[in-house]
XYZ file of C-alpha atoms in Angstrom:
393
model
C 244.222 -20.392 179.904
C 242.671 -23.809 179.474
C 242.647 -25.675 182.778
C 240.827 -28.159 184.963
C 240.254 -27.396 188.620
C 239.620 -30.075 191.225
C 236.482 -30.079 193.369
C 238.242 -28.333 196.236
C 239.848 -25.783 193.937
C 243.398 -26.658 194.970
C 244.792 -28.517 191.966
C 245.003 -27.230 188.419
C 246.053 -29.401 185.488
C 247.754 -27.219 182.910
C 247.468 -27.734 179.178
C 249.649 -24.726 178.497
C 251.679 -22.296 180.542
C 250.301 -19.500 182.680
C 250.730 -15.759 182.367
C 252.365 -13.905 185.227
C 249.907 -11.667 187.045
C 250.463 -8.919 189.576
C 249.814 -9.935 193.142
C 247.510 -8.559 195.766
C 245.514 -9.889 198.686
C 242.683 -10.992 196.426
C 244.316 -12.130 193.175
C 245.705 -15.456 192.107
C 249.372 -15.120 191.171
C 251.277 -17.440 188.855
C 254.970 -17.955 189.458
C 257.259 -15.489 187.662
C 259.580 -18.469 187.054
C 257.054 -20.721 185.295
C 258.277 -19.849 181.791
C 261.717 -21.218 182.631
C 260.457 -24.758 183.114
C 257.433 -24.777 180.818
C 259.064 -27.513 178.696
C 258.290 -29.862 181.614
C 254.588 -28.972 181.749
C 253.023 -32.020 180.161
C 249.368 -33.107 179.993
C 249.487 -34.572 183.518
C 251.222 -31.655 185.220
C 249.546 -30.384 188.385
C 249.857 -26.884 189.770
C 248.886 -26.196 193.369
C 246.840 -23.139 194.316
C 247.999 -22.144 197.779
C 247.728 -18.862 199.688
C 246.747 -17.049 196.503
C 249.808 -18.345 194.618
C 250.192 -21.066 192.019
C 253.227 -23.327 191.758
C 254.052 -26.804 190.436
C 252.953 -29.755 192.515
C 253.870 -32.311 189.854
C 255.693 -32.067 186.521
C 256.967 -34.671 184.090
C 259.478 -36.315 186.433
C 260.322 -39.470 188.354
C 259.120 -38.491 191.841
C 261.078 -41.201 193.646
C 264.284 -40.247 191.837
C 263.712 -36.612 192.758
C 263.093 -37.663 196.374
C 266.478 -39.375 196.531
C 268.172 -36.400 194.899
C 266.647 -34.170 197.597
C 267.944 -36.522 200.304
C 271.455 -36.805 198.811
C 272.173 -33.596 196.905
C 270.215 -30.340 196.660
C 266.921 -29.441 195.006
C 265.454 -26.121 193.894
C 261.706 -25.698 194.467
C 259.337 -23.009 193.190
C 256.947 -22.723 196.150
C 253.681 -20.802 196.736
C 254.345 -19.287 200.155
C 252.981 -15.780 200.678
C 255.160 -13.253 202.501
C 253.598 -10.288 204.275
C 255.138 -7.800 206.687
C 254.127 -5.981 209.853
C 255.837 -2.606 210.062
C 255.634 0.062 212.760
C 256.347 0.802 216.409
C 253.575 -1.579 217.569
C 254.532 -4.477 215.269
C 255.818 -6.717 218.068
C 252.936 -5.826 220.387
C 250.421 -6.522 217.612
C 251.922 -9.938 216.893
C 252.045 -10.769 220.596
C 248.308 -10.146 220.654
C 247.772 -12.503 217.717
C 250.209 -15.323 218.507
C 250.447 -17.768 221.444
C 254.274 -17.651 221.303
C 256.229 -14.702 222.664
C 257.270 -12.349 219.877
C 258.809 -9.306 221.583
C 261.959 -11.156 222.792
C 262.843 -12.328 219.254
C 266.217 -11.085 218.056
C 266.692 -9.333 214.736
C 267.829 -11.838 212.132
C 266.012 -14.783 213.672
C 263.037 -16.856 212.503
C 260.368 -18.650 214.507
C 257.500 -20.980 213.709
C 254.239 -19.479 214.901
C 250.490 -19.667 214.452
C 247.435 -17.589 215.236
C 244.232 -18.809 216.888
C 240.602 -17.792 216.997
C 239.072 -16.914 220.404
C 237.838 -20.508 220.736
C 241.403 -21.792 220.388
C 240.996 -23.072 216.818
C 243.971 -22.622 214.496
C 243.601 -19.734 212.059
C 246.989 -19.656 210.335
C 250.541 -20.915 210.710
C 253.825 -19.869 209.175
C 257.368 -18.663 209.753
C 257.910 -15.312 211.459
C 261.124 -13.425 210.679
C 262.323 -10.389 212.631
C 263.964 -8.035 210.145
C 264.276 -5.015 212.489
C 262.986 -3.884 215.849
C 259.861 -2.550 214.140
C 259.627 -4.912 211.168
C 258.538 -8.563 210.936
C 257.923 -10.799 207.962
C 255.304 -13.566 208.228
C 255.449 -16.311 205.611
C 251.895 -17.594 205.364
C 250.431 -21.011 204.864
C 247.139 -21.432 203.031
C 243.949 -19.870 204.388
C 242.128 -16.588 204.888
C 243.862 -14.119 207.198
C 243.761 -10.568 205.858
C 240.276 -9.713 207.088
C 241.229 -11.027 210.522
C 244.386 -8.903 210.624
C 242.580 -5.750 209.577
C 239.853 -6.345 212.154
C 242.454 -6.243 214.955
C 244.705 -3.563 213.476
C 242.958 -0.329 214.587
C 244.296 -0.375 218.161
C 247.907 -0.690 216.996
C 250.348 1.578 215.169
C 251.284 -1.024 212.575
C 251.070 -1.322 208.802
C 250.311 -4.639 207.095
C 252.194 -4.951 203.803
C 251.992 -7.541 201.034
C 255.636 -7.804 199.931
C 254.681 -9.452 196.614
C 257.990 -11.333 196.883
C 258.115 -14.799 195.362
C 259.652 -17.629 197.364
C 262.131 -20.259 196.208
C 263.543 -23.049 198.332
C 266.867 -24.883 198.060
C 266.824 -28.031 200.167
C 269.121 -31.020 200.676
C 272.433 -31.883 202.362
C 274.503 -29.903 199.834
C 272.347 -26.767 200.162
C 274.852 -24.678 202.077
C 277.600 -25.482 199.562
C 275.201 -24.334 196.857
C 274.486 -21.151 198.827
C 278.177 -20.298 199.107
C 278.568 -20.678 195.352
C 275.439 -18.666 194.545
C 276.108 -15.622 196.739
C 278.098 -12.872 195.024
C 280.115 -12.212 198.169
C 280.083 -15.697 199.650
C 277.586 -17.240 202.042
C 276.427 -15.178 205.035
C 278.364 -15.919 208.200
C 276.933 -16.715 210.634
C 273.836 -18.304 209.098
C 272.450 -20.594 211.789
C 269.379 -22.807 211.645
C 266.324 -20.506 211.627
C 268.530 -17.529 210.892
C 267.926 -14.772 208.324
C 270.380 -12.737 206.258
C 270.562 -10.361 203.306
C 272.469 -11.753 200.331
C 273.348 -10.795 196.752
C 272.867 -13.278 193.912
C 273.514 -12.362 190.283
C 273.438 -8.755 191.397
C 269.999 -9.124 193.000
C 269.506 -8.218 196.688
C 267.539 -11.036 198.329
C 266.457 -12.107 201.786
C 267.543 -15.650 202.720
C 266.278 -17.669 205.678
C 267.645 -21.014 206.822
C 264.246 -22.632 206.820
C 262.224 -24.922 204.565
C 259.457 -27.487 204.223
C 261.547 -30.666 204.076
C 263.435 -31.015 207.372
C 266.623 -31.252 205.347
C 269.415 -28.690 205.491
C 268.211 -25.836 203.329
C 267.311 -22.214 202.819
C 264.573 -20.049 201.309
C 264.997 -17.045 199.040
C 262.558 -14.126 198.832
C 262.648 -12.647 195.341
C 261.259 -9.114 194.799
C 258.686 -8.552 192.084
C 261.029 -6.196 190.203
C 263.936 -8.655 190.126
C 265.434 -9.922 186.873
C 263.858 -13.355 187.218
C 265.470 -14.750 184.087
C 269.005 -13.807 185.133
C 268.417 -15.141 188.638
C 267.011 -18.450 187.366
C 269.966 -18.877 185.014
C 272.330 -18.168 187.911
C 270.571 -20.620 190.239
C 270.419 -23.466 187.744
C 273.799 -22.789 186.129
C 276.060 -22.089 189.094
C 273.965 -24.223 191.414
C 273.883 -27.056 188.904
C 277.659 -27.372 189.095
C 277.185 -28.137 192.790
C 274.484 -30.768 192.410
C 271.418 -28.478 192.401
C 268.497 -29.341 190.157
C 264.904 -28.213 189.895
C 261.911 -30.367 190.867
C 258.197 -29.922 191.531
C 256.820 -30.218 195.041
C 255.732 -33.873 194.891
C 259.014 -35.154 196.338
C 259.021 -32.344 198.911
C 255.573 -33.454 200.061
C 256.845 -36.963 200.825
C 259.713 -35.573 202.861
C 257.565 -33.140 204.837
C 255.214 -35.981 205.821
C 258.135 -38.077 207.037
C 259.268 -35.042 209.028
C 255.870 -34.431 210.662
C 255.399 -31.008 209.047
C 251.710 -30.080 208.883
C 249.779 -28.294 206.164
C 247.208 -25.744 207.263
C 243.757 -26.497 205.895
C 244.338 -30.218 205.341
C 246.179 -31.540 208.397
C 244.912 -28.848 210.753
C 241.948 -26.506 210.711
C 239.959 -24.019 212.804
C 238.170 -27.044 214.290
C 241.455 -28.047 215.963
C 243.402 -26.429 218.763
C 247.208 -26.459 218.639
C 247.078 -29.262 221.224
C 244.802 -31.323 218.979
C 247.291 -30.816 216.125
C 250.195 -31.944 218.306
C 251.627 -28.407 218.408
C 251.191 -27.687 222.085
C 254.934 -27.068 222.525
C 254.469 -23.838 220.562
C 251.862 -22.442 222.994
C 253.094 -20.310 225.889
C 250.194 -20.308 228.315
C 252.213 -18.156 230.755
C 251.955 -15.342 228.225
C 248.877 -13.216 228.836
C 246.676 -11.318 226.436
C 246.869 -13.353 223.252
C 243.708 -14.262 221.363
C 242.509 -17.746 222.284
C 244.359 -18.010 225.604
C 241.286 -18.582 227.777
C 240.071 -21.367 225.510
C 243.495 -22.995 225.374
C 243.831 -22.918 229.147
C 240.689 -25.048 229.341
C 241.431 -27.245 226.311
C 242.241 -30.949 226.320
C 246.011 -31.201 225.913
C 245.969 -34.601 224.194
C 246.481 -34.713 220.405
C 243.976 -35.769 217.798
C 246.546 -35.865 214.976
C 249.266 -38.538 215.088
C 251.428 -40.499 212.679
C 250.439 -43.795 211.106
C 252.584 -46.589 209.680
C 250.461 -48.469 207.160
C 250.984 -52.074 206.121
C 249.631 -51.540 202.614
C 248.541 -48.777 200.255
C 246.518 -45.993 201.856
C 245.023 -42.757 200.537
C 243.998 -39.435 202.033
C 240.391 -39.417 203.214
C 240.291 -43.074 204.205
C 238.259 -43.750 207.341
C 240.002 -45.096 210.429
C 238.299 -47.846 212.360
C 239.108 -49.254 215.780
C 237.222 -52.198 217.259
C 234.723 -51.925 214.406
C 233.906 -48.245 214.967
C 234.916 -45.279 212.800
C 237.176 -43.075 214.898
C 238.811 -40.743 212.369
C 240.355 -40.408 208.928
C 243.669 -40.006 207.132
C 244.506 -36.435 206.121
C 247.565 -37.127 203.942
C 249.536 -40.178 202.819
C 252.742 -41.030 200.972
C 254.868 -44.028 200.135
C 258.169 -43.312 201.887
C 261.138 -44.510 199.796
C 263.391 -44.204 202.845
C 261.182 -46.148 205.266
C 259.879 -48.581 202.668
C 256.189 -48.325 203.591
C 253.254 -45.937 203.460
C 253.149 -43.167 206.036
C 250.153 -41.014 206.902
C 248.658 -38.584 209.379
C 245.744 -40.016 211.331
C 243.207 -37.446 212.541
C 240.914 -38.796 215.268
C 237.487 -37.368 215.946
C 238.208 -36.895 219.640
C 241.320 -36.181 221.675
C 242.708 -39.248 223.383
C 245.649 -41.505 224.025
C 246.064 -42.624 220.433
C 249.733 -43.590 220.221
C 250.457 -47.299 219.852
C 246.993 -48.295 218.569
C 246.300 -50.898 215.877
C 243.751 -49.489 213.436
C 242.225 -50.345 210.069
C 242.155 -47.944 207.111
C 239.497 -47.702 204.414
C 236.992 -50.198 203.119
C 239.687 -52.810 202.587
C 240.810 -52.602 206.200
C 244.499 -51.896 205.541
C 246.200 -52.460 208.899
C 248.219 -49.692 210.499
C 249.719 -48.623 213.782
C 249.771 -45.140 215.247
C 252.937 -43.468 216.457
C 254.420 -40.127 217.414
C 255.403 -37.610 214.764
C 257.846 -37.208 213.153
C 258.575 -40.636 211.734
C 262.314 -40.119 212.401
C 264.812 -37.447 213.508
C 262.640 -35.992 216.304
C 265.451 -33.695 217.472
C 265.734 -32.119 213.979
C 269.421 -32.947 213.782
C 269.262 -33.305 209.991
C 268.081 -29.739 209.186
C 270.456 -28.380 211.820
C 273.316 -29.954 209.895
C 274.310 -32.148 212.840
C 273.337 -35.502 211.352
C 272.157 -37.093 208.162
C 270.060 -40.191 207.695
C 271.936 -42.975 205.908
C 270.505 -42.543 202.462
């Protein structure tokens, strides 16, 4: 493979397609679907290395057009999420030790956003937790190191940690559930509520589906086993799904939508140097729950956020310094030009916790003006992904 890797090792520009490699905790895996869209891998294509997996961040496409298709129809994404499982009689107790949110009361067939913290309260990992059975949970990981941490805390619990080696696809957009009904051999699962999970059959393949995603649009994720017939499944998704408005895109348009929705990326928007409160995620911390790692530190932590939204009145880029009253007070972690809002949006990470909402700041050497605000930029009640509303797009 002939490639170029960026300084931080997260972006790879492909000059030709990648081989599929078996997965494990310490190997880089290429998507098993990459050969089905290799005709769109041009000289400027970018593949993202994330959680040990590689998937397309940008292909030869009109990103704004794909954004509007996502907002109005349905889009298929090949994503790099990494699914592991916790299996055994102590699975719930183990996860309750690791996570600030209560795990034991979760019902089978339900999903929940959850993260893990270090003893000092810093964020280690975030992801979606799925309860598959009383003694079985699936955790869909973000980027970052976690396996050594899990094994270090495993000995006191009767639990097995399993790399499923499943590959994840997402279908997102307002027509997603119509697409799902057409794709499933026996019809869509019913019920299939927001943050629900169900077993489905597609093109004869047994798959796990969860009504989750990284766009804050109506949508679902599919977990594809390593031994699946990937070619037949891809043909089914693009053929049957295509008749219902589904088309494939790289993750560039998804990234715009997730920023609008206030969805954070572990390792760029949040880090071990930040508590959940600093990241604006305090609502997912249950301080009444005892015994989880990091609780003592979080009890004493400043509850004010360091990460907030920013509306920019000009072009901004990730990494730009933030200045207030002539002093550098933070930086931008991620930026995007929002086609829906008609201006640049960004996440502003301040060096210290404080009352940062409603401030007028300057960005970068050119002093691009901006104002800070609460995340997300719209739909704070998540009515769109719940299927209860849709922005006028």
